[in-house]
PDB file of C-alpha atoms in Angstrom:
ATOM      1  CA  UNK A   1     -35.247   3.767 -25.516  1.00 50.00           C
ATOM      2  CA  UNK A   2     -34.595   5.557 -22.221  1.00 53.00           C
ATOM      3  CA  UNK A   3     -31.394   4.634 -20.408  1.00 66.00           C
ATOM      4  CA  UNK A   4     -31.813   4.180 -16.660  1.00 68.00           C
ATOM      5  CA  UNK A   5     -28.876   5.519 -14.658  1.00 78.00           C
ATOM      6  CA  UNK A   6     -27.617   2.903 -12.160  1.00 84.00           C
ATOM      7  CA  UNK A   7     -28.332   3.741  -8.521  1.00 83.00           C
ATOM      8  CA  UNK A   8     -24.623   3.744  -7.683  1.00 87.00           C
ATOM      9  CA  UNK A   9     -23.907   6.245 -10.448  1.00 92.00           C
ATOM     10  CA  UNK A  10     -26.741   8.497  -9.235  1.00 93.00           C
ATOM     11  CA  UNK A  11     -25.337   8.357  -5.699  1.00 94.00           C
ATOM     12  CA  UNK A  12     -21.849   9.297  -6.892  1.00 95.00           C
ATOM     13  CA  UNK A  13     -23.217  12.164  -8.970  1.00 95.00           C
ATOM     14  CA  UNK A  14     -25.168  13.587  -6.037  1.00 97.00           C
ATOM     15  CA  UNK A  15     -22.255  12.995  -3.664  1.00 96.00           C
ATOM     16  CA  UNK A  16     -19.783  14.723  -5.969  1.00 94.00           C
ATOM     17  CA  UNK A  17     -22.062  17.712  -6.474  1.00 96.00           C
ATOM     18  CA  UNK A  18     -22.759  18.188  -2.761  1.00 96.00           C
ATOM     19  CA  UNK A  19     -19.098  17.738  -1.855  1.00 93.00           C
ATOM     20  CA  UNK A  20     -18.070  20.375  -4.401  1.00 89.00           C
ATOM     21  CA  UNK A  21     -20.766  22.792  -3.180  1.00 93.00           C
ATOM     22  CA  UNK A  22     -19.389  22.507   0.352  1.00 93.00           C
ATOM     23  CA  UNK A  23     -15.770  22.906  -0.760  1.00 88.00           C
ATOM     24  CA  UNK A  24     -16.628  25.914  -2.951  1.00 83.00           C
ATOM     25  CA  UNK A  25     -18.619  27.589  -0.166  1.00 86.00           C
ATOM     26  CA  UNK A  26     -22.001  27.395  -1.856  1.00 90.00           C
ATOM     27  CA  UNK A  27     -23.143  25.280   1.090  1.00 94.00           C
ATOM     28  CA  UNK A  28     -21.923  26.905   4.294  1.00 92.00           C
ATOM     29  CA  UNK A  29     -21.219  25.493   7.763  1.00 92.00           C
ATOM     30  CA  UNK A  30     -24.535  25.126   9.566  1.00 94.00           C
ATOM     31  CA  UNK A  31     -26.584  24.863   6.365  1.00 96.00           C
ATOM     32  CA  UNK A  32     -29.159  22.089   6.576  1.00 97.00           C
ATOM     33  CA  UNK A  33     -29.317  19.200   4.105  1.00 97.00           C
ATOM     34  CA  UNK A  34     -32.917  18.059   3.598  1.00 96.00           C
ATOM     35  CA  UNK A  35     -33.359  14.787   1.701  1.00 95.00           C
ATOM     36  CA  UNK A  36     -36.673  15.742   0.101  1.00 96.00           C
ATOM     37  CA  UNK A  37     -35.436  19.124  -1.127  1.00 96.00           C
ATOM     38  CA  UNK A  38     -32.190  17.690  -2.492  1.00 97.00           C
ATOM     39  CA  UNK A  39     -34.011  14.844  -4.239  1.00 96.00           C
ATOM     40  CA  UNK A  40     -36.239  17.378  -5.985  1.00 96.00           C
ATOM     41  CA  UNK A  41     -33.301  19.586  -6.933  1.00 96.00           C
ATOM     42  CA  UNK A  42     -31.285  16.729  -8.442  1.00 95.00           C
ATOM     43  CA  UNK A  43     -34.323  15.031  -9.944  1.00 95.00           C
ATOM     44  CA  UNK A  44     -33.682  11.731  -8.183  1.00 95.00           C
ATOM     45  CA  UNK A  45     -35.274   9.574  -5.489  1.00 95.00           C
ATOM     46  CA  UNK A  46     -34.426  10.078  -1.837  1.00 95.00           C
ATOM     47  CA  UNK A  47     -32.397   6.828  -1.644  1.00 95.00           C
ATOM     48  CA  UNK A  48     -29.228   8.048  -3.448  1.00 95.00           C
ATOM     49  CA  UNK A  49     -29.496  11.375  -1.619  1.00 97.00           C
ATOM     50  CA  UNK A  50     -29.638   9.559   1.720  1.00 96.00           C
ATOM     51  CA  UNK A  51     -26.620   7.447   0.768  1.00 96.00           C
ATOM     52  CA  UNK A  52     -24.692  10.511  -0.426  1.00 96.00           C
ATOM     53  CA  UNK A  53     -25.366  12.289   2.861  1.00 97.00           C
ATOM     54  CA  UNK A  54     -24.131   9.274   4.826  1.00 95.00           C
ATOM     55  CA  UNK A  55     -20.957   9.281   2.741  1.00 95.00           C
ATOM     56  CA  UNK A  56     -20.465  12.988   3.483  1.00 95.00           C
ATOM     57  CA  UNK A  57     -20.794  12.230   7.193  1.00 95.00           C
ATOM     58  CA  UNK A  58     -18.087   9.574   6.878  1.00 92.00           C
ATOM     59  CA  UNK A  59     -15.868  12.006   4.951  1.00 91.00           C
ATOM     60  CA  UNK A  60     -16.275  14.628   7.694  1.00 91.00           C
ATOM     61  CA  UNK A  61     -18.195  17.248   5.702  1.00 94.00           C
ATOM     62  CA  UNK A  62     -21.577  17.011   7.430  1.00 96.00           C
ATOM     63  CA  UNK A  63     -22.975  15.701  10.697  1.00 95.00           C
ATOM     64  CA  UNK A  64     -26.258  14.562  12.188  1.00 94.00           C
ATOM     65  CA  UNK A  65     -27.186  17.201  14.795  1.00 92.00           C
ATOM     66  CA  UNK A  66     -30.268  15.118  15.573  1.00 90.00           C
ATOM     67  CA  UNK A  67     -31.719  12.017  13.898  1.00 86.00           C
ATOM     68  CA  UNK A  68     -33.854  14.353  11.735  1.00 88.00           C
ATOM     69  CA  UNK A  69     -31.442  17.248  11.194  1.00 94.00           C
ATOM     70  CA  UNK A  70     -28.278  17.050   9.074  1.00 96.00           C
ATOM     71  CA  UNK A  71     -26.040  20.101   8.630  1.00 97.00           C
ATOM     72  CA  UNK A  72     -22.742  21.071   7.043  1.00 96.00           C
ATOM     73  CA  UNK A  73     -20.075  20.679   9.682  1.00 93.00           C
ATOM     74  CA  UNK A  74     -18.447  23.671  11.335  1.00 91.00           C
ATOM     75  CA  UNK A  75     -14.700  23.168  11.426  1.00 88.00           C
ATOM     76  CA  UNK A  76     -13.254  23.451  14.921  1.00 91.00           C
ATOM     77  CA  UNK A  77      -9.716  24.420  15.873  1.00 92.00           C
ATOM     78  CA  UNK A  78      -9.044  20.759  16.638  1.00 93.00           C
ATOM     79  CA  UNK A  79     -10.315  19.694  13.202  1.00 91.00           C
ATOM     80  CA  UNK A  80      -8.003  22.174  11.495  1.00 92.00           C
ATOM     81  CA  UNK A  81      -4.970  21.340  13.640  1.00 93.00           C
ATOM     82  CA  UNK A  82      -5.375  17.585  13.142  1.00 93.00           C
ATOM     83  CA  UNK A  83      -5.805  17.865   9.370  1.00 92.00           C
ATOM     84  CA  UNK A  84      -2.757  20.088   9.063  1.00 93.00           C
ATOM     85  CA  UNK A  85      -0.687  17.758  11.240  1.00 94.00           C
ATOM     86  CA  UNK A  86      -1.549  14.964   8.828  1.00 92.00           C
ATOM     87  CA  UNK A  87      -0.898  17.151   5.802  1.00 91.00           C
ATOM     88  CA  UNK A  88       2.447  18.228   7.246  1.00 93.00           C
ATOM     89  CA  UNK A  89       3.625  14.683   7.841  1.00 92.00           C
ATOM     90  CA  UNK A  90       2.553  13.282   4.467  1.00 93.00           C
ATOM     91  CA  UNK A  91       3.068  16.208   2.086  1.00 94.00           C
ATOM     92  CA  UNK A  92       6.565  16.985   3.323  1.00 96.00           C
ATOM     93  CA  UNK A  93       7.548  13.360   2.775  1.00 96.00           C
ATOM     94  CA  UNK A  94       5.873  13.238  -0.650  1.00 96.00           C
ATOM     95  CA  UNK A  95       7.545  16.452  -1.789  1.00 97.00           C
ATOM     96  CA  UNK A  96      10.968  15.098  -0.931  1.00 97.00           C
ATOM     97  CA  UNK A  97      10.284  12.001  -3.012  1.00 97.00           C
ATOM     98  CA  UNK A  98       8.940  14.133  -5.869  1.00 98.00           C
ATOM     99  CA  UNK A  99      12.178  16.125  -5.976  1.00 98.00           C
ATOM    100  CA  UNK A 100      14.107  12.886  -6.393  1.00 97.00           C
ATOM    101  CA  UNK A 101      11.806  11.323  -8.977  1.00 97.00           C
ATOM    102  CA  UNK A 102      10.359  14.189 -11.050  1.00 96.00           C
ATOM    103  CA  UNK A 103      10.722  13.900 -14.811  1.00 96.00           C
ATOM    104  CA  UNK A 104      10.870  16.774 -17.288  1.00 96.00           C
ATOM    105  CA  UNK A 105       7.270  16.029 -18.228  1.00 97.00           C
ATOM    106  CA  UNK A 106       6.246  16.194 -14.550  1.00 97.00           C
ATOM    107  CA  UNK A 107       7.920  19.558 -14.108  1.00 97.00           C
ATOM    108  CA  UNK A 108       6.394  20.898 -17.315  1.00 97.00           C
ATOM    109  CA  UNK A 109       2.942  19.945 -16.048  1.00 97.00           C
ATOM    110  CA  UNK A 110       3.532  21.688 -12.707  1.00 97.00           C
ATOM    111  CA  UNK A 111       4.790  24.783 -14.535  1.00 97.00           C
ATOM    112  CA  UNK A 112       1.667  24.848 -16.688  1.00 97.00           C
ATOM    113  CA  UNK A 113      -0.548  24.591 -13.606  1.00 97.00           C
ATOM    114  CA  UNK A 114       1.299  27.534 -12.072  1.00 97.00           C
ATOM    115  CA  UNK A 115       0.670  29.620 -15.193  1.00 97.00           C
ATOM    116  CA  UNK A 116      -3.021  28.787 -15.014  1.00 97.00           C
ATOM    117  CA  UNK A 117      -3.065  29.575 -11.298  1.00 96.00           C
ATOM    118  CA  UNK A 118      -1.492  32.964 -12.044  1.00 97.00           C
ATOM    119  CA  UNK A 119      -4.267  33.752 -14.550  1.00 97.00           C
ATOM    120  CA  UNK A 120      -6.957  32.685 -12.065  1.00 96.00           C
ATOM    121  CA  UNK A 121      -5.313  34.727  -9.303  1.00 96.00           C
ATOM    122  CA  UNK A 122      -5.264  37.824 -11.501  1.00 96.00           C
ATOM    123  CA  UNK A 123      -8.969  37.267 -12.201  1.00 96.00           C
ATOM    124  CA  UNK A 124      -9.700  36.636  -8.491  1.00 92.00           C
ATOM    125  CA  UNK A 125     -11.448  33.403  -9.508  1.00 92.00           C
ATOM    126  CA  UNK A 126     -11.566  31.571  -6.174  1.00 86.00           C
ATOM    127  CA  UNK A 127     -13.133  28.328  -7.408  1.00 83.00           C
ATOM    128  CA  UNK A 128     -10.656  27.932 -10.272  1.00 90.00           C
ATOM    129  CA  UNK A 129      -7.753  28.784  -7.981  1.00 91.00           C
ATOM    130  CA  UNK A 130      -8.865  26.113  -5.515  1.00 86.00           C
ATOM    131  CA  UNK A 131      -9.221  23.529  -8.275  1.00 88.00           C
ATOM    132  CA  UNK A 132      -5.806  24.273  -9.796  1.00 93.00           C
ATOM    133  CA  UNK A 133      -4.043  24.394  -6.454  1.00 90.00           C
ATOM    134  CA  UNK A 134      -5.551  21.021  -5.560  1.00 88.00           C
ATOM    135  CA  UNK A 135      -4.344  19.582  -8.862  1.00 93.00           C
ATOM    136  CA  UNK A 136      -0.896  21.057  -8.172  1.00 95.00           C
ATOM    137  CA  UNK A 137      -0.627  19.189  -4.873  1.00 93.00           C
ATOM    138  CA  UNK A 138      -2.194  16.044  -6.330  1.00 92.00           C
ATOM    139  CA  UNK A 139       0.435  16.101  -9.079  1.00 95.00           C
ATOM    140  CA  UNK A 140       3.266  16.361  -6.533  1.00 96.00           C
ATOM    141  CA  UNK A 141       1.772  13.392  -4.685  1.00 95.00           C
ATOM    142  CA  UNK A 142       1.653  11.402  -7.923  1.00 95.00           C
ATOM    143  CA  UNK A 143       5.259  12.382  -8.717  1.00 96.00           C
ATOM    144  CA  UNK A 144       6.327  10.841  -5.408  1.00 96.00           C
ATOM    145  CA  UNK A 145       5.569   7.484  -6.991  1.00 95.00           C
ATOM    146  CA  UNK A 146       4.248   5.851  -3.835  1.00 95.00           C
ATOM    147  CA  UNK A 147       0.806   4.272  -4.314  1.00 94.00           C
ATOM    148  CA  UNK A 148       0.416   3.535  -0.591  1.00 93.00           C
ATOM    149  CA  UNK A 149       0.962   7.205   0.211  1.00 91.00           C
ATOM    150  CA  UNK A 150      -1.763   8.144  -2.276  1.00 90.00           C
ATOM    151  CA  UNK A 151      -4.193   5.654  -0.734  1.00 90.00           C
ATOM    152  CA  UNK A 152      -3.527   7.079   2.744  1.00 89.00           C
ATOM    153  CA  UNK A 153      -4.221  10.631   1.549  1.00 88.00           C
ATOM    154  CA  UNK A 154      -7.342   9.781  -0.462  1.00 85.00           C
ATOM    155  CA  UNK A 155      -9.864   9.561   2.436  1.00 82.00           C
ATOM    156  CA  UNK A 156      -9.004  13.084   3.655  1.00 86.00           C
ATOM    157  CA  UNK A 157      -8.362  14.691   0.274  1.00 84.00           C
ATOM    158  CA  UNK A 158     -11.776  16.349   0.162  1.00 86.00           C
ATOM    159  CA  UNK A 159     -11.433  17.886   3.613  1.00 88.00           C
ATOM    160  CA  UNK A 160      -7.958  19.160   2.734  1.00 84.00           C
ATOM    161  CA  UNK A 161      -9.436  20.835  -0.359  1.00 83.00           C
ATOM    162  CA  UNK A 162     -12.109  22.332   1.892  1.00 87.00           C
ATOM    163  CA  UNK A 163      -9.400  23.763   4.146  1.00 83.00           C
ATOM    164  CA  UNK A 164      -7.413  25.089   1.187  1.00 77.00           C
ATOM    165  CA  UNK A 165     -10.503  26.986   0.096  1.00 80.00           C
ATOM    166  CA  UNK A 166     -10.514  28.814   3.449  1.00 78.00           C
ATOM    167  CA  UNK A 167      -7.168  30.429   2.627  1.00 77.00           C
ATOM    168  CA  UNK A 168      -7.958  33.397   0.388  1.00 80.00           C
ATOM    169  CA  UNK A 169      -4.471  34.934   0.380  1.00 87.00           C
ATOM    170  CA  UNK A 170      -4.168  33.943  -3.274  1.00 91.00           C
ATOM    171  CA  UNK A 171      -1.089  35.958  -4.362  1.00 94.00           C
ATOM    172  CA  UNK A 172       0.903  34.675  -1.381  1.00 93.00           C
ATOM    173  CA  UNK A 173      -0.237  31.126  -2.097  1.00 92.00           C
ATOM    174  CA  UNK A 174       0.887  31.435  -5.715  1.00 95.00           C
ATOM    175  CA  UNK A 175       4.294  32.744  -4.629  1.00 96.00           C
ATOM    176  CA  UNK A 176       4.722  29.815  -2.229  1.00 95.00           C
ATOM    177  CA  UNK A 177       3.806  27.339  -4.957  1.00 97.00           C
ATOM    178  CA  UNK A 178       6.358  28.872  -7.318  1.00 97.00           C
ATOM    179  CA  UNK A 179       9.029  28.493  -4.632  1.00 97.00           C
ATOM    180  CA  UNK A 180       7.918  24.913  -4.025  1.00 97.00           C
ATOM    181  CA  UNK A 181       8.142  24.177  -7.742  1.00 98.00           C
ATOM    182  CA  UNK A 182      11.683  25.601  -7.907  1.00 98.00           C
ATOM    183  CA  UNK A 183      12.721  23.465  -4.941  1.00 98.00           C
ATOM    184  CA  UNK A 184      11.334  20.299  -6.552  1.00 98.00           C
ATOM    185  CA  UNK A 185      12.911  21.169  -9.905  1.00 98.00           C
ATOM    186  CA  UNK A 186      16.303  21.531  -8.191  1.00 97.00           C
ATOM    187  CA  UNK A 187      16.274  17.815  -7.393  1.00 97.00           C
ATOM    188  CA  UNK A 188      17.393  18.601  -3.829  1.00 98.00           C
ATOM    189  CA  UNK A 189      15.267  16.467  -1.530  1.00 97.00           C
ATOM    190  CA  UNK A 190      16.014  18.398   1.660  1.00 97.00           C
ATOM    191  CA  UNK A 191      15.406  21.769   0.026  1.00 98.00           C
ATOM    192  CA  UNK A 192      12.048  20.497  -1.284  1.00 98.00           C
ATOM    193  CA  UNK A 193      11.077  19.153   2.141  1.00 97.00           C
ATOM    194  CA  UNK A 194      11.984  22.448   3.788  1.00 97.00           C
ATOM    195  CA  UNK A 195       9.850  24.451   1.366  1.00 97.00           C
ATOM    196  CA  UNK A 196       6.957  22.009   1.727  1.00 97.00           C
ATOM    197  CA  UNK A 197       7.050  22.328   5.512  1.00 97.00           C
ATOM    198  CA  UNK A 198       7.203  26.131   5.372  1.00 96.00           C
ATOM    199  CA  UNK A 199       4.304  26.157   2.895  1.00 95.00           C
ATOM    200  CA  UNK A 200       2.057  23.900   4.984  1.00 94.00           C
ATOM    201  CA  UNK A 201       2.698  25.902   8.152  1.00 94.00           C
ATOM    202  CA  UNK A 202       2.097  29.244   6.412  1.00 92.00           C
ATOM    203  CA  UNK A 203      -1.153  27.846   4.990  1.00 90.00           C
ATOM    204  CA  UNK A 204      -2.168  26.694   8.468  1.00 92.00           C
ATOM    205  CA  UNK A 205      -1.712  30.190   9.893  1.00 91.00           C
ATOM    206  CA  UNK A 206      -3.655  31.753   7.015  1.00 89.00           C
ATOM    207  CA  UNK A 207      -6.499  29.265   7.364  1.00 89.00           C
ATOM    208  CA  UNK A 208      -6.817  29.790  11.110  1.00 90.00           C
ATOM    209  CA  UNK A 209      -6.795  33.583  10.646  1.00 88.00           C
ATOM    210  CA  UNK A 210      -9.614  33.280   8.131  1.00 85.00           C
ATOM    211  CA  UNK A 211     -11.721  30.855  10.168  1.00 86.00           C
ATOM    212  CA  UNK A 212     -11.151  32.117  13.705  1.00 87.00           C
ATOM    213  CA  UNK A 213      -9.664  35.600  13.352  1.00 83.00           C
ATOM    214  CA  UNK A 214      -6.420  34.799  15.182  1.00 68.00           C
ATOM    215  CA  UNK A 215      -3.614  37.208  14.394  1.00 51.00           C
ATOM    216  CA  UNK A 216      -0.808  34.948  15.602  1.00 54.00           C
ATOM    217  CA  UNK A 217      -1.429  31.211  15.781  1.00 55.00           C
ATOM    218  CA  UNK A 218       1.159  28.588  16.760  1.00 58.00           C
ATOM    219  CA  UNK A 219       1.605  25.990  14.048  1.00 58.00           C
ATOM    220  CA  UNK A 220       1.102  22.271  14.697  1.00 56.00           C
ATOM    221  CA  UNK A 221       4.404  20.473  15.079  1.00 56.00           C
ATOM    222  CA  UNK A 222       3.570  16.933  14.072  1.00 54.00           C
ATOM    223  CA  UNK A 223       6.573  16.518  11.770  1.00 46.00           C
ATOM    224  CA  UNK A 224       9.951  16.050  13.411  1.00 46.00           C
ATOM    225  CA  UNK A 225      12.143  17.976  10.975  1.00 40.00           C
ATOM    226  CA  UNK A 226      14.648  19.825  13.091  1.00 35.00           C
ATOM    227  CA  UNK A 227      16.038  22.799  11.232  1.00 38.00           C
ATOM    228  CA  UNK A 228      13.294  22.702   8.570  1.00 38.00           C
ATOM    229  CA  UNK A 229      11.054  25.427   9.992  1.00 41.00           C
ATOM    230  CA  UNK A 230      12.041  27.658   7.101  1.00 41.00           C
ATOM    231  CA  UNK A 231      13.787  27.073   3.771  1.00 43.00           C
ATOM    232  CA  UNK A 232      17.555  27.156   3.894  1.00 39.00           C
ATOM    233  CA  UNK A 233      19.574  29.657   1.955  1.00 41.00           C
ATOM    234  CA  UNK A 234      19.646  28.898  -1.746  1.00 42.00           C
ATOM    235  CA  UNK A 235      22.230  29.577  -4.367  1.00 36.00           C
TER     236      UNK A 235
END
């Protein structure tokens, strides 16, 4: 007896695959999404493909250039600045909470992710690096222990992953994550917040350099953390 996959499950499968292709760079900005071609490729009807595309529009990954032409969105400077302003405000706050609330098991999991990130960095495996780095930040968010904060981040999580993928300075990113881990493990909330802020702003500069070729880009200043522009001296 053949099992029929529910329409909602088909939609989520197509949506997840297309989202990951965009994040990983297999679908590039400006690439066209054609319902008929995608339906044939995934072996499904055009209905779940159409619904998946509409979801991607809502998530900010694609846009309707015309009623008959849908393309992967090109990130603008405003898009990048606004996403990083949001990331700065929420991640800095979450990291401070994580430093206060992290358990030994939490820290062990972060440490393991860093080891895996180091292996992927040595292998220059961009997709694995992106996946692990996303899990690293997701774990910090979970460690903060604030379900409302997680729900606020969820709608933009995919676009933040997309931005993270634009930063290909992998060794520097790994070094920043190791410093962030040490700050969280110290239990010092302000030290953790300072490192989180420095990390987000460094990532913003790297992303803008990669996308737009700017050598020196001012960082967004959405978070009012006077004196936190760089980590303080540590013992």
